[in-house]
Coordinates of C-alpha atoms and ligand atoms in Angstrom, one line a residue:
M974 CA 123.4 131.5 60.6
T975 CA 123.5 133.0 57.0
A976 CA 124.4 136.6 56.3
T977 CA 120.7 137.4 55.8
D978 CA 119.5 135.9 59.0
P979 CA 118.4 138.7 61.4
K980 CA 120.1 138.8 64.7
K981 CA 117.8 138.2 67.7
L982 CA 117.1 140.3 70.7
F983 CA 115.4 139.1 73.9
V984 CA 114.4 141.7 76.6
K985 CA 113.0 140.7 79.9
S986 CA 111.6 143.6 82.0
Y987 CA 111.0 143.8 85.7
G988 CA 109.5 146.6 87.8
C989 CA 107.4 149.5 86.7
Q990 CA 105.8 150.8 83.5
M991 CA 108.9 152.9 82.8
N992 CA 110.8 149.7 82.2
V993 CA 108.1 148.4 79.8
Y994 CA 108.5 151.6 77.8
D995 CA 112.3 151.5 78.0
A996 CA 112.3 147.9 76.8
Q997 CA 110.4 148.9 73.7
R998 CA 112.7 151.9 73.0
M999 CA 115.8 149.6 73.4
A1000 CA 114.3 147.3 70.8
D1001 CA 113.7 150.4 68.5
V1002 CA 117.3 151.6 68.9
L1003 CA 118.7 148.2 68.0
A1004 CA 116.3 147.5 65.0
P1005 CA 118.4 149.6 62.6
E1006 CA 121.4 147.4 63.7
G1007 CA 119.6 144.4 62.3
F1008 CA 118.0 143.0 65.5
V1009 CA 114.5 141.6 65.7
E1010 CA 112.8 140.7 68.9
T1011 CA 112.3 137.1 70.0
Q1012 CA 110.2 135.8 72.8
A1013 CA 112.6 132.8 73.3
M1014 CA 115.7 133.6 75.3
E1015 CA 117.5 130.6 74.0
D1016 CA 117.4 131.9 70.5
A1017 CA 118.8 135.4 71.4
D1018 CA 122.1 136.8 70.3
I1019 CA 121.6 139.5 72.9
V1020 CA 119.8 139.0 76.2
I1021 CA 118.9 142.2 78.0
L1022 CA 117.6 142.0 81.6
N1023 CA 115.9 145.3 82.3
T1024 CA 116.0 145.4 86.0
C1025 CA 114.2 146.9 89.1
H1026 CA 115.9 147.9 92.3
I1027 CA 112.8 148.9 94.4
R1028 CA 112.8 146.0 96.9
E1029 CA 115.4 143.6 97.9
K1030 CA 113.5 140.7 96.4
A1031 CA 113.5 142.4 93.0
V1032 CA 117.4 142.5 93.1
E1033 CA 117.8 138.9 94.2
K1034 CA 115.6 137.9 91.2
V1035 CA 118.1 139.5 88.8
Y1036 CA 121.1 137.7 90.2
S1037 CA 119.3 134.3 90.1
E1038 CA 118.2 135.0 86.5
L1039 CA 121.7 135.9 85.6
G1040 CA 122.8 132.5 86.7
R1041 CA 120.4 130.9 84.3
V1042 CA 121.4 133.2 81.4
R1043 CA 125.1 132.4 82.0
E1044 CA 124.4 128.7 81.5
L1045 CA 122.5 129.5 78.3
K1046 CA 125.3 131.7 77.0
K1047 CA 127.8 128.8 77.7
E1048 CA 125.6 126.4 75.7
R1049 CA 125.1 128.8 72.8
N1050 CA 128.8 129.8 72.6
A1051 CA 129.7 126.0 72.6
A1052 CA 127.4 125.7 69.6
G1053 CA 129.1 128.6 67.9
H1054 CA 126.5 131.3 68.5
D1055 CA 128.1 134.4 70.1
T1056 CA 125.8 135.6 72.9
K1057 CA 125.9 138.9 74.8
I1058 CA 124.4 139.5 78.2
V1059 CA 123.3 143.1 79.0
V1060 CA 122.0 144.3 82.4
A1061 CA 120.0 147.5 82.0
G1062 CA 117.5 149.3 84.3
C1063 CA 117.7 150.4 87.9
V1064 CA 119.9 147.6 89.3
A1065 CA 122.4 148.4 86.5
Q1066 CA 122.4 152.1 87.7
A1067 CA 122.6 151.2 91.4
E1068 CA 125.1 148.4 91.3
G1069 CA 127.3 149.3 88.3
V1070 CA 130.6 147.4 88.3
E1071 CA 129.4 145.3 91.3
I1072 CA 127.4 143.4 88.7
T1073 CA 130.4 142.5 86.6
R1074 CA 132.2 141.4 89.8
R1075 CA 129.3 139.1 90.9
A1076 CA 128.4 138.0 87.5
P1077 CA 131.5 138.0 85.2
A1078 CA 129.6 136.6 82.3
V1079 CA 127.8 139.9 81.9
D1080 CA 129.1 141.8 78.8
L1081 CA 127.5 145.2 79.4
V1082 CA 125.9 147.2 82.2
V1083 CA 123.9 150.2 81.0
G1084 CA 121.9 152.6 83.2
P1085 CA 118.4 153.9 82.2
Q1086 CA 119.7 157.2 80.8
N1087 CA 122.0 155.7 78.3
Y1088 CA 119.9 153.4 76.1
H1089 CA 120.4 155.6 73.0
R1090 CA 124.1 154.6 73.3
L1091 CA 123.4 150.9 73.1
P1092 CA 124.7 150.2 69.5
D1093 CA 128.0 151.9 70.4
L1094 CA 128.3 150.2 73.7
L1095 CA 127.6 146.8 72.2
K1096 CA 130.5 147.5 69.7
Q1097 CA 132.8 148.2 72.6
A1098 CA 131.6 145.0 74.2
E1099 CA 132.8 143.1 71.1
A1100 CA 136.3 143.9 72.1
R1101 CA 136.1 143.7 75.9
R1102 CA 133.6 142.1 78.3
G1103 CA 132.3 144.0 81.3
I1104 CA 131.6 147.5 79.9
V1105 CA 129.8 149.7 82.4
D1106 CA 127.9 152.9 81.4
T1107 CA 126.0 154.5 84.3
E1108 CA 126.7 158.2 83.6
F1109 CA 123.9 160.7 83.7
P1110 CA 124.4 162.4 80.3
V1111 CA 123.7 166.1 79.7
D1112 CA 121.3 165.5 76.8
D1113 CA 118.2 163.5 77.5
K1114 CA 118.0 160.1 75.8
F1115 CA 114.6 160.8 74.4
S1116 CA 115.8 163.2 71.7
A1117 CA 118.3 160.6 70.6
L1118 CA 115.9 157.7 70.4
P1119 CA 114.1 156.8 67.1
M1120 CA 110.3 156.6 66.6
P1121 CA 109.3 152.9 66.1
S1122 CA 107.6 151.9 62.8
A1123 CA 103.8 152.2 62.7
K1124 CA 103.5 148.4 62.2
K1125 CA 105.7 147.7 65.2
T1126 CA 103.9 150.2 67.4
L1127 CA 100.5 148.6 66.7
A1128 CA 101.9 145.1 67.0
R1129 CA 102.5 145.9 70.7
G1130 CA 98.8 146.6 71.2
V1131 CA 96.2 149.4 70.9
S1132 CA 97.1 150.9 74.2
A1133 CA 100.6 152.4 74.5
F1134 CA 102.8 154.0 77.2
L1135 CA 104.5 157.3 76.5
T1136 CA 107.1 158.5 79.0
V1137 CA 106.7 162.3 79.6
Q1138 CA 108.8 162.6 82.7
E1139 CA 111.6 160.7 84.4
G1140 CA 113.4 160.7 87.7
C1141 CA 112.3 162.1 91.1
D1142 CA 113.3 164.9 93.4
K1143 CA 111.0 163.8 96.3
F1144 CA 113.4 161.6 98.2
C1145 CA 110.9 159.6 100.2
T1146 CA 113.2 158.0 102.9
F1147 CA 112.5 154.4 101.8
C1148 CA 112.9 154.8 98.1
V1149 CA 115.8 154.2 95.7
V1150 CA 114.2 155.9 92.6
P1151 CA 115.8 159.3 93.1
Y1152 CA 119.2 157.6 93.0
T1153 CA 118.6 155.1 90.2
R1154 CA 116.6 157.4 87.8
G1155 CA 118.2 160.7 88.9
A1156 CA 116.7 164.2 89.1
E1157 CA 113.3 165.0 87.6
L1158 CA 113.4 165.6 83.9
S1159 CA 110.3 166.7 81.9
R1160 CA 110.2 166.3 78.1
D1161 CA 109.0 169.3 76.1
M1162 CA 105.3 169.4 75.2
D1163 CA 106.1 169.5 71.4
A1164 CA 108.2 166.3 71.6
I1165 CA 105.5 164.5 73.5
L1166 CA 102.7 165.6 71.1
R1167 CA 104.9 164.5 68.2
E1168 CA 105.2 161.0 69.7
A1169 CA 101.5 160.9 70.6
R1170 CA 100.5 161.9 67.0
H1171 CA 102.8 159.2 65.7
L1172 CA 101.1 156.7 68.0
A1173 CA 97.6 157.8 66.9
E1174 CA 98.5 157.6 63.2
A1175 CA 99.8 154.1 63.8
G1176 CA 96.3 153.1 65.2
I1177 CA 96.9 153.4 68.9
R1178 CA 93.6 154.3 70.7
E1179 CA 94.7 154.6 74.3
V1180 CA 97.8 156.5 75.6
T1181 CA 99.1 156.3 79.1
L1182 CA 101.4 159.2 80.0
I1183 CA 104.0 157.8 82.3
G1184 CA 106.7 159.1 84.7
Q1185 CA 108.0 158.2 88.2
N1186 CA 106.3 161.4 89.2
V1187 CA 104.1 162.1 86.3
N1188 CA 102.0 164.9 87.8
A1189 CA 105.2 166.8 88.6
W1190 CA 105.6 167.2 84.8
H1191 CA 106.6 170.8 84.0
G1192 CA 107.9 170.5 80.5
K1193 CA 108.2 173.5 78.1
G1194 CA 104.8 174.4 76.5
H1195 CA 104.3 175.9 73.1
D1196 CA 105.2 179.4 74.4
G1197 CA 108.5 178.1 75.9
A1198 CA 107.3 178.5 79.5
A1199 CA 106.8 175.6 82.0
S1200 CA 103.5 173.9 81.5
T1201 CA 101.4 171.5 83.7
L1202 CA 100.3 167.9 83.3
G1203 CA 96.7 169.2 83.2
E1204 CA 97.5 171.4 80.2
L1205 CA 99.4 168.6 78.5
L1206 CA 96.4 166.3 78.9
Y1207 CA 94.1 168.8 77.2
A1208 CA 96.6 169.0 74.3
V1209 CA 96.9 165.2 73.9
A1210 CA 93.2 164.9 74.0
D1211 CA 92.9 167.1 70.9
I1212 CA 94.8 164.6 68.8
P1213 CA 92.4 162.8 66.5
G1214 CA 92.3 159.0 67.0
I1215 CA 93.3 159.0 70.7
E1216 CA 90.1 157.9 72.4
R1217 CA 91.4 157.3 75.9
L1218 CA 94.0 158.9 78.1
R1219 CA 95.5 157.8 81.4
Y1220 CA 98.6 158.9 83.4
T1221 CA 100.6 157.2 86.1
T1222 CA 102.2 157.5 88.7
S1223 CA 101.2 160.5 90.7
H1224 CA 102.2 162.1 94.0
P1225 CA 99.5 163.6 96.2
R1226 CA 101.5 166.9 96.5
D1227 CA 101.4 167.5 92.7
M1228 CA 97.7 167.1 92.1
D1229 CA 97.0 170.7 91.1
E1230 CA 93.8 172.5 90.0
S1231 CA 94.4 172.0 86.3
L1232 CA 94.8 168.3 86.6
I1233 CA 91.6 168.0 88.7
A1234 CA 89.8 170.2 86.1
A1235 CA 91.0 167.8 83.4
H1236 CA 89.2 165.0 85.2
R1237 CA 86.1 167.1 85.1
D1238 CA 86.3 168.3 81.5
L1239 CA 88.0 165.7 79.4
P1240 CA 85.8 162.7 78.3
Q1241 CA 89.0 161.0 77.0
L1242 CA 90.6 161.1 80.4
M1243 CA 89.6 157.8 82.0
P1244 CA 88.0 157.8 85.5
Y1245 CA 90.8 156.0 87.2
L1246 CA 93.6 157.4 89.3
H1247 CA 96.5 155.7 90.9
L1248 CA 97.5 158.0 93.8
P1249 CA 99.9 156.4 96.2
V1250 CA 99.6 157.4 99.8
Q1251 CA 101.9 154.8 101.4
S1252 CA 100.5 155.2 105.0
G1253 CA 97.5 156.5 106.9
S1254 CA 99.6 157.6 109.9
D1255 CA 100.9 161.2 110.1
K1256 CA 103.9 160.1 112.2
I1257 CA 104.9 157.5 109.5
L1258 CA 104.2 159.9 106.6
D1259 CA 106.5 162.4 108.2
A1260 CA 109.2 159.8 108.8
M1261 CA 108.8 158.8 105.1
N1262 CA 109.3 162.4 104.1
R1263 CA 106.1 162.3 102.1
K1264 CA 105.4 166.0 102.9
H1265 CA 101.6 165.5 103.1
T1266 CA 99.3 164.4 106.0
R1267 CA 96.5 161.8 106.0
D1268 CA 94.1 164.7 106.1
D1269 CA 95.7 166.4 103.1
Y1270 CA 95.1 163.1 101.2
L1271 CA 91.5 162.7 102.3
R1272 CA 90.7 166.3 101.4
L1273 CA 92.3 165.8 98.0
I1274 CA 90.3 162.7 97.3
D1275 CA 87.1 164.7 98.1
R1276 CA 88.1 167.4 95.6
I1277 CA 88.9 164.8 92.9
R1278 CA 85.6 163.0 93.6
A1279 CA 83.7 166.3 93.4
A1280 CA 85.2 166.8 89.9
R1281 CA 84.6 163.2 88.7
P1282 CA 82.2 161.4 91.0
D1283 CA 82.6 157.9 89.4
I1284 CA 86.4 157.9 89.5
A1285 CA 88.0 154.6 90.7
L1286 CA 90.9 155.2 93.1
S1287 CA 94.0 153.1 93.5
S1288 CA 97.1 153.5 95.7
D1289 CA 100.3 152.0 97.0
F1290 CA 100.9 151.1 100.7
I1291 CA 104.0 150.2 102.6
V1292 CA 103.5 148.3 105.9
G1293 CA 106.1 147.7 108.5
F1294 CA 108.0 151.0 107.9
P1295 CA 110.6 151.4 110.8
G1296 CA 108.8 152.5 114.0
E1297 CA 105.3 151.7 112.7
T1298 CA 103.1 150.8 115.8
D1299 CA 99.8 148.9 115.8
R1300 CA 98.2 152.3 116.2
D1301 CA 99.9 153.6 113.1
F1302 CA 98.9 150.6 111.1
E1303 CA 95.3 151.0 112.3
D1304 CA 95.4 154.6 110.9
T1305 CA 96.3 153.1 107.5
M1306 CA 93.4 150.6 107.8
D1307 CA 91.1 153.5 108.7
L1308 CA 92.3 155.6 105.8
V1309 CA 91.5 152.6 103.4
R1310 CA 88.1 152.3 104.9
R1311 CA 87.4 156.0 104.5
V1312 CA 88.5 156.2 100.9
G1313 CA 87.2 152.9 99.5
F1314 CA 89.6 151.9 96.7
G1315 CA 88.8 150.1 93.4
S1316 CA 92.2 148.4 93.7
A1317 CA 95.5 148.9 95.4
F1318 CA 99.0 147.5 95.8
S1319 CA 100.7 146.9 99.2
F1320 CA 104.2 146.0 100.0
K1321 CA 106.2 145.0 103.1
Y1322 CA 108.8 147.6 103.8
S1323 CA 112.1 146.5 102.3
E1324 CA 115.3 148.0 103.7
R1325 CA 117.3 149.6 100.8
P1326 CA 121.0 150.3 101.3
G1327 CA 121.9 154.0 101.0
T1328 CA 118.3 155.3 101.8
P1329 CA 117.8 157.3 105.0
A1330 CA 115.1 154.8 106.3
A1331 CA 117.7 152.0 106.3
E1332 CA 119.6 153.9 109.0
L1333 CA 116.5 154.0 111.3
T1334 CA 117.0 151.8 114.4
E1335 CA 113.4 150.6 114.9
Q1336 CA 113.2 148.0 112.1
L1337 CA 110.3 145.7 112.5
P1338 CA 110.4 141.9 112.5
E1339 CA 109.2 140.0 109.5
S1340 CA 106.3 138.4 111.5
V1341 CA 104.8 141.8 112.2
K1342 CA 105.1 142.8 108.6
N1343 CA 103.4 139.6 107.5
E1344 CA 100.5 140.0 109.9
R1345 CA 99.9 143.6 108.7
I1346 CA 100.2 142.9 105.0
Y1347 CA 97.8 140.0 105.3
A1348 CA 95.2 142.2 107.1
L1349 CA 95.6 145.1 104.6
Q1350 CA 95.4 142.9 101.6
A1351 CA 92.3 141.3 102.8
L1352 CA 90.6 144.7 103.3
I1353 CA 91.8 145.9 99.8
M1354 CA 90.5 142.7 98.2
E1355 CA 87.1 143.2 99.9
Q1356 CA 86.9 146.7 98.5
Q1357 CA 88.0 145.6 95.0
T1358 CA 85.4 142.9 95.0
A1359 CA 82.7 145.3 96.1
F1360 CA 83.8 147.8 93.4
N1361 CA 83.7 145.2 90.7
A1362 CA 80.3 143.9 92.0
A1363 CA 78.9 147.4 91.7
T1364 CA 79.4 147.3 87.9
I1365 CA 77.1 144.3 87.4
G1366 CA 74.1 145.4 85.4
K1367 CA 75.8 148.6 84.2
V1368 CA 76.9 149.3 80.6
V1369 CA 80.6 150.3 80.3
D1370 CA 82.7 151.1 77.3
V1371 CA 85.3 148.4 76.7
L1372 CA 88.4 149.0 74.6
I1373 CA 89.0 145.6 73.0
E1374 CA 92.7 144.6 73.2
K1375 CA 93.1 141.0 72.1
R1376 CA 91.5 137.6 71.8
G1377 CA 90.6 135.9 75.1
R1378 CA 91.7 132.5 76.4
H1379 CA 88.8 130.5 74.9
P1380 CA 87.7 130.5 71.2
G1381 CA 85.2 133.2 70.4
Q1382 CA 86.3 135.3 73.4
W1383 CA 87.8 138.8 73.3
T1384 CA 89.2 140.8 76.2
G1385 CA 89.6 144.5 76.9
K1386 CA 89.5 147.1 79.6
S1387 CA 86.7 149.1 81.1
P1388 CA 87.2 152.9 81.8
Y1389 CA 88.1 151.8 85.4
L1390 CA 90.9 149.6 84.1
Q1391 CA 89.0 146.4 84.9
P1392 CA 89.6 143.4 82.5
V1393 CA 86.4 142.6 80.7
V1394 CA 85.7 139.4 78.6
V1395 CA 83.0 139.2 75.9
E1396 CA 81.9 136.5 73.5
H1397 CA 81.1 138.4 70.4
E1398 CA 82.6 139.2 67.0
V1399 CA 84.6 142.3 67.7
H1400 CA 88.0 143.6 66.6
T1401 CA 91.1 144.8 68.2
G1402 CA 90.8 148.5 68.9
D1403 CA 87.0 148.6 68.9
I1404 CA 85.3 150.4 71.7
V1405 CA 82.1 148.6 72.5
P1406 CA 79.4 149.2 75.1
V1407 CA 79.2 146.1 77.3
E1408 CA 76.6 145.2 79.9
I1409 CA 78.5 143.6 82.8
T1410 CA 76.8 140.3 83.8
S1411 CA 79.1 138.6 86.2
I1412 CA 82.5 138.6 87.9
V1413 CA 85.0 135.8 87.8
A1414 CA 88.1 136.4 90.1
N1415 CA 89.1 140.0 89.1
S1416 CA 87.7 139.9 85.7
L1417 CA 84.3 141.0 84.5
N1418 CA 82.1 139.1 82.0
G1419 CA 79.6 140.9 79.9
R1420 CA 77.5 141.0 76.7
V1421 CA 77.9 143.6 73.9
A1422 CA 75.0 146.0 74.3
G1423 CA 75.4 148.2 71.2
P1424 CA 77.4 148.9 68.0
A1425 CA 81.2 149.3 68.3
R1426 CA 83.1 152.5 67.6
S1427 CA 85.3 150.7 65.2
A1428 CA 89.0 151.3 64.6
H1429 CA 89.2 149.1 61.4
I1430 CA 92.5 147.6 62.6
S1431 CA 92.1 143.8 62.3
Ligands
SAH2443 N1 106.7 157.2 92.1 C1 105.7 156.4 92.6 C2 106.1 155.0 92.8 C3 107.4 154.6 93.2 S1 107.8 152.9 93.4 C4 105.3 157.1 93.9 O1 105.8 158.1 94.3 O2 104.4 156.6 94.6 C5 106.3 152.0 93.5 C6 106.0 151.7 94.9 O3 106.9 150.8 95.5 C7 105.9 152.8 95.9 O4 104.7 153.6 95.7 C8 106.0 152.1 97.2 O5 104.7 151.8 97.7 C9 106.8 150.9 96.9 N2 108.2 151.0 97.5 C10 109.1 151.8 97.2 N3 110.2 151.6 97.9 C11 109.9 150.6 98.8 C12 110.6 149.9 99.8 N4 111.9 150.3 100.2 N5 110.0 148.9 100.4 C13 108.7 148.5 100.1 N6 108.0 149.1 99.1 C14 108.6 150.2 98.5
SF4_2444 FE1 110.1 157.1 95.3 FE2 108.8 158.9 96.7 FE3 109.9 159.6 94.4 FE4 107.8 158.0 94.5 S1 107.9 160.1 95.1 S2 109.6 157.7 93.2 S3 108.1 156.8 96.3 S4 111.0 159.0 96.2
F3S2445 FE1 111.9 149.6 89.8 FE2 113.4 151.4 88.7 FE3 110.8 151.3 88.2 S1 113.6 150.7 90.7 S2 110.0 150.4 90.1 S3 112.3 149.8 87.6 S4 112.0 153.2 88.5

């Protein structure tokens, strides 16, 4: 390597959108230190594994990947290229020094609240391997992180995530997030609007506001008083250039009037809502400490649909929670049938050490969990297929994101977050009306049915 060669950084993210956003911000904070991102782990001077702790399998994946990275580090070091291994994200926060014990090749363990300290921590790791920083600092990391360059922002795509809220105070009994991400923290409205304007000026057309509990956002508004996510969405929608808005992930208890009104009033707010319910049984919802009933959820869905009749709904489900009977599971299936989802995620309950549900005695055998997840996923797939089929013959606006797999193809997303493929001369960032003609797997094919609203990007 010559003095002018840039150093290379490889980040691999697991888990939720928060980690995707954090990965970008880690790259941004290391850019002034001379690091450029690479897609090839074997070329990297720093390998960051940005980890997820949500289910046992997610954690196992990290340790097996660390085995692979250790071999790579050995080979690179033998060839004279110093290589640092960093473990970031929620496993870093939860396991801390345990990681350096189980995987001594790791140079640095850094929790999600401390990414702004990466340059400093890496300097410390030059002198000593096994640095661990999982403190929850007083100042939020966001104010210390730099804005990325316009070019870099756009290179990541025309749709961007923007973290507005982090952490969770809900303490669902199965979940590690309140422990790994800490207490709820809402960024101020002004800081969020500054970042959103920066994204719009760079050419971003769609912004997804993200947070573990995004609709619990209560950051300071312009007047210094606590505001709501609904109000924030109205303010972001006013920014010229931002054509589409989304937000995720929400909790049913925090869907307030202003947020439902935003779905009615804002054309920029896309008609898609991910609203996890987890279970359709009141007994299980109570044991999960969700603090809402199945009826609360169903009535909420009615109110949301009254405000925005075409909204596509999505959810998360856990099957096989301790004590879940056939009857409880049937209540979940019934709730799914009543709502009719456009898509949904479902997971087998995974026992997480340190969470209250792990202490419950009625843990279910794997075979029961398997049966139930199979039935639930079949029902969800049926609904998703029906939802997609219902768009055939309709014209939907598609935000073009990138070239498709085959020559002449472009892909983008419908307002309902469905992937759509067209064969037409379009550009990244265009919003084009597309008539849907067929479905292949989960993707829609269509033909362009009118002129694009052009973004003049590429
Ligand atoms: N904040 C969001 C999402 C949290 S994690 C919410 O409140 O819904 C994403 C999903 O992972 C959860 O919605 C839940 O369905 C699932 N999940 C969390 N902990 C789990 C566990 N211990 N076992 C199985 N699935 C889990
Ligand atoms: Fe986890 Fe519940 Fe918080 Fe969601 S609301 S992050 S499931 S504790
Ligand atoms: Fe996983 Fe942490 Fe997100 S545990 S789901 S990466 S908040």
